[in-house]
PDB file of C-alpha atoms in Angstrom:
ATOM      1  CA  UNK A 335     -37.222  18.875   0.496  1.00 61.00           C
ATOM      2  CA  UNK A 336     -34.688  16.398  -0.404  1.00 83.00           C
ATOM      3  CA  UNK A 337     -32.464  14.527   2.119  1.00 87.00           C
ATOM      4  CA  UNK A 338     -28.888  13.380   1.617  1.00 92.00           C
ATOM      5  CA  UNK A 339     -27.278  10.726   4.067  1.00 96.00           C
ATOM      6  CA  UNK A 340     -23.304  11.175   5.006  1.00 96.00           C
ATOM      7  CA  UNK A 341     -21.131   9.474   6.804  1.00 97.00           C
ATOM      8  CA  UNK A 342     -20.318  11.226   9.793  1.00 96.00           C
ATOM      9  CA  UNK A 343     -16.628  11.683  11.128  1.00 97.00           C
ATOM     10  CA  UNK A 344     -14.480  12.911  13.556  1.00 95.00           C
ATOM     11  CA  UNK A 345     -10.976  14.903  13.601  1.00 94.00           C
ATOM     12  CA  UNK A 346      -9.996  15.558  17.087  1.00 90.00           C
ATOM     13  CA  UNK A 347     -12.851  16.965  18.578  1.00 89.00           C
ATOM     14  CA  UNK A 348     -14.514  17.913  15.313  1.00 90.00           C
ATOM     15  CA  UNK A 349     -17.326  16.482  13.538  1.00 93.00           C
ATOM     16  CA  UNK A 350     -17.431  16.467   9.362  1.00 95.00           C
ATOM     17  CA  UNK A 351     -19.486  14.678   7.187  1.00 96.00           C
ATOM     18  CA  UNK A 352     -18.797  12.683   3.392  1.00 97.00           C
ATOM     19  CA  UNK A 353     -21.231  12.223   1.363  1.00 95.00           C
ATOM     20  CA  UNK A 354     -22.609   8.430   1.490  1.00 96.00           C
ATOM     21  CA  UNK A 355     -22.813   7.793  -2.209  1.00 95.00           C
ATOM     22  CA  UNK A 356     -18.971   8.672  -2.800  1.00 94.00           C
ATOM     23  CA  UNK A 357     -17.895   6.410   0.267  1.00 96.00           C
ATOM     24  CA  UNK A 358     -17.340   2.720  -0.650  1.00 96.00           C
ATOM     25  CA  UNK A 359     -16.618   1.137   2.847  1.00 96.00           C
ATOM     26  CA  UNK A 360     -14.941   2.146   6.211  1.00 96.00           C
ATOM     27  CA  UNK A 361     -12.661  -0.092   7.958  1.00 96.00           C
ATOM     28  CA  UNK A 362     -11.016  -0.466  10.668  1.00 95.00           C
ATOM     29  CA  UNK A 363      -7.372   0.971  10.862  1.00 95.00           C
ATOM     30  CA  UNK A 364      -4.427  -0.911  10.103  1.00 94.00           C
ATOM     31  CA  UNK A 365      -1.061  -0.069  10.265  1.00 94.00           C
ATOM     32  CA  UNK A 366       0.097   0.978   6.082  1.00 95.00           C
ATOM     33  CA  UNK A 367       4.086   0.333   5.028  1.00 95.00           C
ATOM     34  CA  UNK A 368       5.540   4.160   4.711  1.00 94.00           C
ATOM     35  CA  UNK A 369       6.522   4.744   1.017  1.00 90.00           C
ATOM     36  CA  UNK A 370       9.853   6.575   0.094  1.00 90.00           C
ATOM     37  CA  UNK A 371       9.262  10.588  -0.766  1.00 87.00           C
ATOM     38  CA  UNK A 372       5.291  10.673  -0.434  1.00 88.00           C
ATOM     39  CA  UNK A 373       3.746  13.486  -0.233  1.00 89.00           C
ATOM     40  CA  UNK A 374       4.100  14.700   3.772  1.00 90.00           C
ATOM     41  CA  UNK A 375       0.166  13.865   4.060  1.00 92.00           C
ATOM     42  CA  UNK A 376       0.439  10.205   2.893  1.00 93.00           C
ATOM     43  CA  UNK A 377       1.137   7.807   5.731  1.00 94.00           C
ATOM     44  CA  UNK A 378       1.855   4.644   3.123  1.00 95.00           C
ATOM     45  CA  UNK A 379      -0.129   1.905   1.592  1.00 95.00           C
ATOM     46  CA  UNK A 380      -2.179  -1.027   2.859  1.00 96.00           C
ATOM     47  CA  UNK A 381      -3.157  -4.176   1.222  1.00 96.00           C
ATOM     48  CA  UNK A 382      -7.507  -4.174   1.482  1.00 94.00           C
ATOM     49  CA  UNK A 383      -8.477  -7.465   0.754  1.00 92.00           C
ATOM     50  CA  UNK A 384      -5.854  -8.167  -2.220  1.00 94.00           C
ATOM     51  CA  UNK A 385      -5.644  -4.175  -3.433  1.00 94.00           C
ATOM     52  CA  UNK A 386      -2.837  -1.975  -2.489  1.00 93.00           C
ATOM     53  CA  UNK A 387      -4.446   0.967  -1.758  1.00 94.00           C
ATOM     54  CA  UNK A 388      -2.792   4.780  -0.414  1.00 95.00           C
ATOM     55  CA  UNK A 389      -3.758   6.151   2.485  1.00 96.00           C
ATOM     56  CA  UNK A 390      -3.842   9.320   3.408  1.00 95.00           C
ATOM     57  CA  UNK A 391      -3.855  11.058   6.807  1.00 94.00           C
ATOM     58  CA  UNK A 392      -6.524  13.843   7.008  1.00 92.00           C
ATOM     59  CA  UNK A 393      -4.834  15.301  10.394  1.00 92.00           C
ATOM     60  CA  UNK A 394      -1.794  15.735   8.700  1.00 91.00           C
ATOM     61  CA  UNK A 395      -3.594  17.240   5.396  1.00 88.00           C
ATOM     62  CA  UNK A 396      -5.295  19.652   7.510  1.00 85.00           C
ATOM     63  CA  UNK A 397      -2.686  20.782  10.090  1.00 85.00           C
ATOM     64  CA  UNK A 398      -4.788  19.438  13.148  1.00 87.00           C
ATOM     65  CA  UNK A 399      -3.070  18.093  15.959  1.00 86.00           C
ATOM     66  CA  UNK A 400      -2.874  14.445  16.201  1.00 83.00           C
ATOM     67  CA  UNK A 401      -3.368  12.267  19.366  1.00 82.00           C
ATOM     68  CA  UNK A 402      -2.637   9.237  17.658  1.00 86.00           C
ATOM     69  CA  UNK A 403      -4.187   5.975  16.893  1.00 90.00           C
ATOM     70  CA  UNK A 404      -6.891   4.398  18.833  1.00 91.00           C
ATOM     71  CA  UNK A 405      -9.786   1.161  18.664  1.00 93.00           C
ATOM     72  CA  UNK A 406     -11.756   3.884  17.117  1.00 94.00           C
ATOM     73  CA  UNK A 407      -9.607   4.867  14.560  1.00 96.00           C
ATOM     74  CA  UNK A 408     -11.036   4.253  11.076  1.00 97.00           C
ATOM     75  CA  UNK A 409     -10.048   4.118   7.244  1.00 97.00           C
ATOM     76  CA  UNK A 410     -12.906   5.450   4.799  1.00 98.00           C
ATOM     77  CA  UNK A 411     -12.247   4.662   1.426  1.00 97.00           C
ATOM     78  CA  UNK A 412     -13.534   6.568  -1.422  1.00 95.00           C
ATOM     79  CA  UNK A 413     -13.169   6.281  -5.190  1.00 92.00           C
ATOM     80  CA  UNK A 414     -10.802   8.435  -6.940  1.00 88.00           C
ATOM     81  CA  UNK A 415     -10.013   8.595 -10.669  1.00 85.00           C
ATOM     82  CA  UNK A 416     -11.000   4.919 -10.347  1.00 87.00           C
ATOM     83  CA  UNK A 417      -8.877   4.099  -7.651  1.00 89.00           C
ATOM     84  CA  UNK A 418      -9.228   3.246  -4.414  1.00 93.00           C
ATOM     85  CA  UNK A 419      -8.174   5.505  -1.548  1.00 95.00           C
ATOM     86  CA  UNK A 420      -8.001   5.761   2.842  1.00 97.00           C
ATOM     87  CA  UNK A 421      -8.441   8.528   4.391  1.00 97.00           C
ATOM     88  CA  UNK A 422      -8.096   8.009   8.293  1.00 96.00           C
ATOM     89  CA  UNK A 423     -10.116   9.268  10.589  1.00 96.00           C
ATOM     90  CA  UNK A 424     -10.623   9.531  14.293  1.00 95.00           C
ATOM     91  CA  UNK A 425     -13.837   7.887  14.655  1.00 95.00           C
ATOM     92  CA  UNK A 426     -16.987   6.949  11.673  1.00 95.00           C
ATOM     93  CA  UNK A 427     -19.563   6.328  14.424  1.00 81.00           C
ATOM     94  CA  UNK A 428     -22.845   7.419  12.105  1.00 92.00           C
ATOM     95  CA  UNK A 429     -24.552   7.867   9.041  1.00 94.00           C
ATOM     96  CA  UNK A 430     -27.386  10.907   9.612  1.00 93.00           C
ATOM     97  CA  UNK A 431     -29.613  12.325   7.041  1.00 93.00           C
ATOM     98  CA  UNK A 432     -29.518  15.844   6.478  1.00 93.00           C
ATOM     99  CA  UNK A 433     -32.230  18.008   5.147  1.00 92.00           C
ATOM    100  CA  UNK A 434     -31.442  20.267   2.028  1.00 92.00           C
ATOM    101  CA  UNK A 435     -32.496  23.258   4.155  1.00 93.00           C
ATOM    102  CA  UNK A 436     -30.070  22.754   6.859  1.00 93.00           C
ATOM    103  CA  UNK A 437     -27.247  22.768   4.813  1.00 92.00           C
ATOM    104  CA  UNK A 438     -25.533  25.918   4.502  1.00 90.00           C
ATOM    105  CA  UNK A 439     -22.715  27.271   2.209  1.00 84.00           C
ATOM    106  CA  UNK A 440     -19.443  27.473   3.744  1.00 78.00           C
ATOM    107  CA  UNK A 441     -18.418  30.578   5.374  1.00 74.00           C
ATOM    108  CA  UNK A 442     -15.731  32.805   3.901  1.00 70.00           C
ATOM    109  CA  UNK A 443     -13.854  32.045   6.919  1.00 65.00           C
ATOM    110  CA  UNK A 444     -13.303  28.133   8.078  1.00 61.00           C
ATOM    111  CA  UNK A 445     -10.281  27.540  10.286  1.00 51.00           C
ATOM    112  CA  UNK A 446      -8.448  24.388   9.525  1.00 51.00           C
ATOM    113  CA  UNK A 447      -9.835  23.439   6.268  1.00 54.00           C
ATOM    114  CA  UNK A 448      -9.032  25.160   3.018  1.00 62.00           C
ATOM    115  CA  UNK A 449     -12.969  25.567   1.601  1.00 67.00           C
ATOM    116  CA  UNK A 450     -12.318  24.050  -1.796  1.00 77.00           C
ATOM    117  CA  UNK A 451     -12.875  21.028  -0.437  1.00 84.00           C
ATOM    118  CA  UNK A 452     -16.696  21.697   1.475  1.00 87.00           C
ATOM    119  CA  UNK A 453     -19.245  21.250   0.065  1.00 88.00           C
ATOM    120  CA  UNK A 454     -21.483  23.002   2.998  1.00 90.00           C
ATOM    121  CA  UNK A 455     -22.111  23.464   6.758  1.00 92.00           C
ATOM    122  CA  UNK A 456     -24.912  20.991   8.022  1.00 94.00           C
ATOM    123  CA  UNK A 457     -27.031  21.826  10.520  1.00 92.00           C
ATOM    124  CA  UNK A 458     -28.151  19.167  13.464  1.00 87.00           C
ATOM    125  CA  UNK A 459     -30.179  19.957  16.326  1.00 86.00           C
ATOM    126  CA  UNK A 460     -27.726  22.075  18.108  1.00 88.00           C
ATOM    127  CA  UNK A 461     -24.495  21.156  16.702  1.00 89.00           C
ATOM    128  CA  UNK A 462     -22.902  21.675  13.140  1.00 91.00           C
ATOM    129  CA  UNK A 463     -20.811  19.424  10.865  1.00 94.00           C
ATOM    130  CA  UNK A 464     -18.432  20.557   7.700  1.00 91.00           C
ATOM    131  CA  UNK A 465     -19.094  18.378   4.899  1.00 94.00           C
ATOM    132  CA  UNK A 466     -16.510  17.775   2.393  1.00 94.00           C
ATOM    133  CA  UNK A 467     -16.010  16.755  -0.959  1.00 91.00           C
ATOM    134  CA  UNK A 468     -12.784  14.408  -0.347  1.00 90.00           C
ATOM    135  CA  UNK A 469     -12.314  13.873  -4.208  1.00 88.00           C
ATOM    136  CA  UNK A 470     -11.343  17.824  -4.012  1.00 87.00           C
ATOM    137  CA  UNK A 471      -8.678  17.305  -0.863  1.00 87.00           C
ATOM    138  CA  UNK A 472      -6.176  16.464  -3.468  1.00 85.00           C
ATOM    139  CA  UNK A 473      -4.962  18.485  -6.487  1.00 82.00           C
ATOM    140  CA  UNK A 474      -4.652  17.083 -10.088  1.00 84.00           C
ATOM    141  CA  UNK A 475      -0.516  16.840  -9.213  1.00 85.00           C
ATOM    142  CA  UNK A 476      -1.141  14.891  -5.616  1.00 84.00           C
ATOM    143  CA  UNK A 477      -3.385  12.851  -7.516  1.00 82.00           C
ATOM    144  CA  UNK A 478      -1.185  11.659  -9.855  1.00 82.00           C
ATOM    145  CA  UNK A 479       1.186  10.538  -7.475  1.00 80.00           C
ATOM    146  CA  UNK A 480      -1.086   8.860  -5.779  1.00 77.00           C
ATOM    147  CA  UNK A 481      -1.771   6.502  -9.188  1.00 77.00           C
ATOM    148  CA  UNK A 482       1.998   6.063  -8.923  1.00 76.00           C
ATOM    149  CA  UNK A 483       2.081   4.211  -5.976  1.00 69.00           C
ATOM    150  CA  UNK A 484      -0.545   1.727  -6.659  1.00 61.00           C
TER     151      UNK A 484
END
């Protein structure tokens, strides 16, 4: 059976994975400059090493509850339509590989997360993480303004 690795992540008190390939670093947060009419999801920009780069708020995106910023906080950025994009997150403590045969399709019913955007439902000794395709958070229209403010 094949393996895939993710990067493992955490919402509140939620775990969900990315897929390592499609991640191209995490960092630690930094405060990003709020940009006039953004969508409600996008906290502002940040300049990462020379590139101004959007960052988006995953909380916010999936109507969970935010506690606010921390020395955990992270920013994983992934590769969009060949752009660079954050996503913060709570915490990026791991990478873990997960077997092909403990990942499961998504339920019909996943609260907090619209299930476009997971890919499956790995399975880990005792405990389960949603993994997610982050490319498909964003629609073809949020996208585009995204390009816009880079």
């Amino acid at each position: 059976m094949a393996e895939n690795q993710y990067v493992i992540f955490k919402l509140g008190n939620e775990e969900y994975g990315v897929d390592i390939m499609k991640v191209k670093e995490i960092s630690e947060f930094k405060e990003s400059i709020k940009v006039p009419n953004a969508p409600y999801f996008v906290d502002g920009i940040i300049n990462l090493r020379g590139e101004i780069i959007p960052i988006i708020n995953l909380k916010k995106r999936f109507n969970i509850e935010s506690q606010g910023i921390n020395s955990d906080t992270r920013i994983i950025v992934i590769n969009i339509r060949n752009k660079n994009v954050g996503f913060v997150v709570d915490e990026a403590s791991q990478v873990l590989r997960i077997d092909e045969k403990d990942i499961e399709s998504a339920p019909d019913i996943i609260v907090g997360v619209d299930r476009q955007y997971i890919t499956g439902v790995g399975k880990i000794d005792d405990k389960i993480v949603i993994l997610l395709d982050l490319e498909k958070i964003l629609s073809d229209e949020e996208k585009e303004k995204l390009e816009e403010m880079q």
